Amino acid sequence: MSAIFAFVAGTLSFFSPCIFPLIPVYVAHLTGTKVAENKIQARKQEIVLRSLAFIGGFSIIFVLMGATASAIGQMLIQYRGLMEKLAGLFIIVFGLQMAGVLSFRLLMKEKRWDTSVNKTKGWLSSVFVGMAFAAGWTPCVGLTLSSILLLASSTETLYSGMALLLLYSLGLGVPFLFISLVMTKSLQIIKNVNRWLPVLAKVNGWLLVVLGGLLYTGQMTKISALLSSYSIFSF
């Protein structure tokens, strides 16, 4: 159950107002090309290589974050019940913030990745750019990522927490790679999806509310135990 939430949350993070409209900028920066004739002027092979390196970069940081959150959770194992309730409450607040029900200024602070720097010079540079991207917080992505980290802190093992953040990274990375390739044909998909971003942000918010509610009430454990009887859901 946690795995499903982590992957879906990563995908919805990609379609957040903080990230999706800037995808052409990210891809142009990574490949050192420009947008012309309503498409990205870059070879598909280069986009695939640079995008995979970029995805690998932010995945490394996210997984390390998951390991840290899970390790802290292991240290406080005797307070697991209390931790789950607190994590559930925080996730509910984050979800209501994203859904527009709440509006706390503290949760609206952000850092933006500086896209004005020159082209990355190789695939290794793209990895470092991905790591820098992961270290930058934005309101909508930060709330979702924080929620998955809270979920990771309540997992039973260190590897489970790391796996959750790996799935979150995949949820964020797979559509990034797909959309990057599509943009070599046309940027129309960006324009088409942009109109749905506010709706997707609300969906993400209410998804977090459901996640927080399940965690707070203990239903997450029960549902996960039920699904774990099927090997496809087992870590």
Short mmCIF file of C-alpha atoms in Angstrom, two decimals:
data_model
loop_
_atom_site.label_atom_id
_atom_site.label_comp_id
_atom_site.label_asym_id
_atom_site.label_seq_id
_atom_site.Cartn_x
_atom_site.Cartn_y
_atom_site.Cartn_z
CA MET A 1 0.00 0.00 0.00
CA SER A 2 2.80 2.37 0.92
CA ALA A 3 4.59 1.48 -2.32
CA ILE A 4 1.54 2.37 -4.39
CA PHE A 5 1.16 5.71 -2.62
CA ALA A 6 4.88 6.49 -3.06
CA PHE A 7 4.87 5.85 -6.82
CA VAL A 8 1.61 7.74 -7.44
CA ALA A 9 2.82 10.64 -5.28
CA GLY A 10 6.00 10.82 -7.36
CA THR A 11 4.01 10.94 -10.59
CA LEU A 12 1.71 13.65 -9.26
CA SER A 13 4.76 15.59 -8.08
CA PHE A 14 5.98 15.63 -11.67
CA PHE A 15 2.68 17.16 -12.76
CA SER A 16 2.89 19.90 -10.14
CA PRO A 17 2.90 23.62 -11.06
CA CYS A 18 6.45 23.79 -9.67
CA ILE A 19 7.92 21.31 -12.13
CA PHE A 20 5.86 20.50 -15.20
CA PRO A 21 5.76 23.95 -16.87
CA LEU A 22 9.56 24.12 -16.56
CA ILE A 23 10.28 20.75 -18.18
CA PRO A 24 11.34 22.37 -21.49
CA VAL A 25 13.80 24.52 -19.55
CA TYR A 26 15.20 21.51 -17.69
CA VAL A 27 15.65 19.48 -20.87
CA ALA A 28 17.14 22.38 -22.82
CA HIS A 29 19.58 23.00 -19.96
CA LEU A 30 20.59 19.34 -19.72
CA THR A 31 21.17 18.95 -23.45
CA GLY A 32 22.48 22.44 -24.15
CA THR A 33 19.92 22.93 -26.89
CA LYS A 34 17.08 25.38 -27.34
CA VAL A 35 13.38 25.44 -28.05
CA ALA A 36 12.63 26.26 -31.69
CA GLU A 37 9.82 25.46 -34.11
CA ASN A 38 7.67 24.43 -31.15
CA LYS A 39 9.94 21.58 -30.10
CA ILE A 40 13.20 20.79 -28.32
CA GLN A 41 16.10 20.78 -30.78
CA ALA A 42 17.96 17.77 -29.44
CA ARG A 43 18.73 14.21 -30.49
CA LYS A 44 16.67 11.51 -28.76
CA GLN A 45 19.79 9.58 -27.76
CA GLU A 46 21.21 12.58 -25.95
CA ILE A 47 17.89 13.32 -24.23
CA VAL A 48 17.64 9.71 -23.01
CA LEU A 49 21.21 9.68 -21.68
CA ARG A 50 21.01 13.09 -20.01
CA SER A 51 17.52 12.46 -18.61
CA LEU A 52 18.52 9.10 -17.13
CA ALA A 53 21.58 10.72 -15.54
CA PHE A 54 19.39 13.53 -14.17
CA ILE A 55 16.87 11.02 -12.81
CA GLY A 56 19.69 9.00 -11.28
CA GLY A 57 21.00 12.12 -9.57
CA PHE A 58 17.80 13.08 -7.80
CA SER A 59 17.06 9.39 -7.04
CA ILE A 60 20.34 9.12 -5.12
CA ILE A 61 19.42 12.08 -2.91
CA PHE A 62 15.84 10.95 -2.37
CA VAL A 63 16.89 7.40 -1.45
CA LEU A 64 19.47 8.75 0.99
CA MET A 65 16.74 10.91 2.50
CA GLY A 66 14.59 7.80 2.83
CA ALA A 67 17.41 5.91 4.51
CA THR A 68 17.91 8.75 6.99
CA ALA A 69 14.20 9.00 7.79
CA SER A 70 13.93 5.25 8.19
CA ALA A 71 17.04 5.11 10.40
CA ILE A 72 15.59 7.78 12.70
CA GLY A 73 12.38 5.79 12.82
CA GLN A 74 14.32 2.66 13.84
CA MET A 75 15.93 4.59 16.69
CA LEU A 76 12.48 5.54 17.98
CA ILE A 77 10.93 2.12 17.40
CA GLN A 78 9.41 2.04 20.89
CA TYR A 79 7.36 5.10 19.98
CA ARG A 80 6.16 3.74 16.63
CA GLY A 81 2.47 4.12 17.49
CA LEU A 82 2.94 7.77 18.45
CA MET A 83 5.16 8.42 15.42
CA GLU A 84 2.53 7.03 13.05
CA LYS A 85 -0.15 9.25 14.53
CA LEU A 86 2.04 12.36 14.38
CA ALA A 87 3.16 11.52 10.84
CA GLY A 88 -0.47 10.96 9.86
CA LEU A 89 -1.48 14.36 11.24
CA PHE A 90 1.37 16.15 9.47
CA ILE A 91 0.56 14.42 6.17
CA ILE A 92 -3.11 15.44 6.51
CA VAL A 93 -2.05 19.07 7.07
CA PHE A 94 0.30 18.90 4.05
CA GLY A 95 -2.50 17.45 1.95
CA LEU A 96 -5.00 20.12 2.97
CA GLN A 97 -2.38 22.75 2.17
CA MET A 98 -1.93 21.33 -1.33
CA ALA A 99 -5.68 21.01 -1.85
CA GLY A 100 -6.07 24.71 -1.03
CA VAL A 101 -8.09 24.17 2.16
CA LEU A 102 -5.28 25.52 4.34
CA SER A 103 -2.79 28.29 3.58
CA PHE A 104 0.18 28.38 5.94
CA ARG A 105 2.89 30.81 4.80
CA LEU A 106 5.57 28.66 6.42
CA LEU A 107 4.71 25.82 4.04
CA MET A 108 4.85 28.14 1.03
CA LYS A 109 8.53 29.01 1.33
CA GLU A 110 10.64 27.74 -1.53
CA LYS A 111 13.98 27.42 -3.22
CA ARG A 112 14.24 27.42 -6.99
CA TRP A 113 16.81 25.67 -9.07
CA ASP A 114 18.85 28.21 -11.01
CA THR A 115 18.36 27.32 -14.68
CA SER A 116 20.44 30.24 -15.92
CA VAL A 117 23.73 28.33 -15.70
CA ASN A 118 25.45 27.03 -18.80
CA LYS A 119 24.91 23.65 -20.42
CA THR A 120 25.95 20.58 -18.44
CA LYS A 121 29.13 19.24 -20.05
CA GLY A 122 28.50 15.50 -19.75
CA TRP A 123 26.27 12.82 -18.31
CA LEU A 124 28.08 13.05 -14.97
CA SER A 125 27.26 16.75 -14.83
CA SER A 126 23.61 15.82 -15.40
CA VAL A 127 23.82 13.54 -12.36
CA PHE A 128 25.01 16.45 -10.22
CA VAL A 129 22.28 18.68 -11.63
CA GLY A 130 19.75 16.02 -10.61
CA MET A 131 21.22 15.94 -7.12
CA ALA A 132 21.00 19.73 -6.93
CA PHE A 133 17.41 19.57 -8.11
CA ALA A 134 16.54 17.07 -5.35
CA ALA A 135 18.11 19.31 -2.73
CA GLY A 136 15.94 22.28 -3.79
CA TRP A 137 12.56 22.59 -2.09
CA THR A 138 9.42 23.95 -3.68
CA PRO A 139 6.03 24.25 -1.96
CA CYS A 140 4.13 21.55 -3.84
CA VAL A 141 6.96 19.03 -4.26
CA GLY A 142 8.29 19.62 -0.75
CA LEU A 143 4.96 18.79 0.87
CA THR A 144 4.59 15.55 -1.07
CA LEU A 145 8.21 14.51 -0.54
CA SER A 146 7.96 15.31 3.17
CA SER A 147 4.89 13.11 3.40
CA ILE A 148 6.67 10.15 1.81
CA LEU A 149 9.64 10.72 4.12
CA LEU A 150 7.28 10.65 7.11
CA LEU A 151 5.86 7.42 5.75
CA ALA A 152 9.41 6.05 5.38
CA SER A 153 10.15 6.92 9.01
CA SER A 154 7.33 4.60 10.08
CA THR A 155 8.53 1.59 8.06
CA GLU A 156 9.80 -1.52 9.81
CA THR A 157 13.17 -1.75 8.06
CA LEU A 158 15.75 0.62 6.62
CA TYR A 159 15.44 -0.98 3.19
CA SER A 160 11.67 -0.46 3.15
CA GLY A 161 12.15 3.26 3.70
CA MET A 162 14.75 3.42 0.94
CA ALA A 163 12.46 1.45 -1.38
CA LEU A 164 9.63 3.94 -0.83
CA LEU A 165 11.83 6.83 -1.91
CA LEU A 166 13.12 4.83 -4.88
CA LEU A 167 9.51 4.29 -5.99
CA TYR A 168 8.81 7.99 -5.46
CA SER A 169 11.81 8.77 -7.66
CA LEU A 170 10.58 6.37 -10.35
CA GLY A 171 7.15 7.98 -10.23
CA LEU A 172 8.82 11.33 -10.83
CA GLY A 173 11.40 10.09 -13.32
CA VAL A 174 9.40 7.88 -15.72
CA PRO A 175 7.05 10.66 -16.92
CA PHE A 176 10.02 13.06 -17.06
CA LEU A 177 11.78 10.77 -19.54
CA PHE A 178 8.61 10.17 -21.56
CA ILE A 179 7.66 13.84 -21.81
CA SER A 180 11.24 14.80 -22.67
CA LEU A 181 11.15 12.49 -25.68
CA VAL A 182 7.72 13.72 -26.76
CA MET A 183 9.01 17.29 -26.74
CA THR A 184 11.40 16.47 -29.58
CA LYS A 185 8.25 16.25 -31.71
CA SER A 186 6.14 19.04 -30.26
CA LEU A 187 5.64 21.15 -27.13
CA GLN A 188 1.87 20.97 -27.55
CA ILE A 189 1.62 18.33 -24.83
CA ILE A 190 2.98 20.87 -22.33
CA LYS A 191 0.26 23.33 -23.27
CA ASN A 192 -2.44 20.65 -23.12
CA VAL A 193 -1.44 19.35 -19.69
CA ASN A 194 -0.85 22.81 -18.15
CA ARG A 195 -4.58 23.45 -17.98
CA TRP A 196 -5.01 20.39 -15.77
CA LEU A 197 -2.25 21.20 -13.28
CA PRO A 198 -4.49 22.89 -10.67
CA VAL A 199 -6.78 19.85 -10.70
CA LEU A 200 -3.85 17.45 -10.39
CA ALA A 201 -2.48 19.48 -7.47
CA LYS A 202 -5.79 19.08 -5.66
CA VAL A 203 -5.84 15.35 -6.44
CA ASN A 204 -2.36 15.08 -4.96
CA GLY A 205 -3.49 17.01 -1.89
CA TRP A 206 -6.50 14.81 -1.23
CA LEU A 207 -4.39 11.71 -1.87
CA LEU A 208 -2.11 12.85 0.95
CA VAL A 209 -5.12 13.44 3.19
CA VAL A 210 -6.23 9.85 2.58
CA LEU A 211 -2.68 8.60 3.21
CA GLY A 212 -2.45 10.57 6.45
CA GLY A 213 -5.85 9.35 7.59
CA LEU A 214 -4.93 5.71 6.96
CA LEU A 215 -1.63 6.13 8.79
CA TYR A 216 -3.20 7.92 11.76
CA THR A 217 -5.97 5.34 12.23
CA GLY A 218 -3.69 2.36 11.76
CA GLN A 219 -5.56 1.20 8.68
CA MET A 220 -2.43 1.54 6.56
CA THR A 221 -0.81 -1.33 8.47
CA LYS A 222 -3.89 -3.51 8.11
CA ILE A 223 -4.25 -2.88 4.38
CA SER A 224 -0.52 -3.38 3.81
CA ALA A 225 -0.66 -6.67 5.72
CA LEU A 226 -3.54 -7.81 3.52
CA LEU A 227 -1.76 -6.85 0.30
CA SER A 228 1.53 -8.37 1.46
CA SER A 229 -0.05 -11.80 1.10
CA TYR A 230 0.36 -11.25 -2.64
CA SER A 231 4.01 -11.43 -3.65
CA ILE A 232 3.63 -8.57 -6.18
CA PHE A 233 3.18 -6.15 -3.27
CA SER A 234 6.03 -7.48 -1.18
CA PHE A 235 9.36 -5.71 -0.84
#
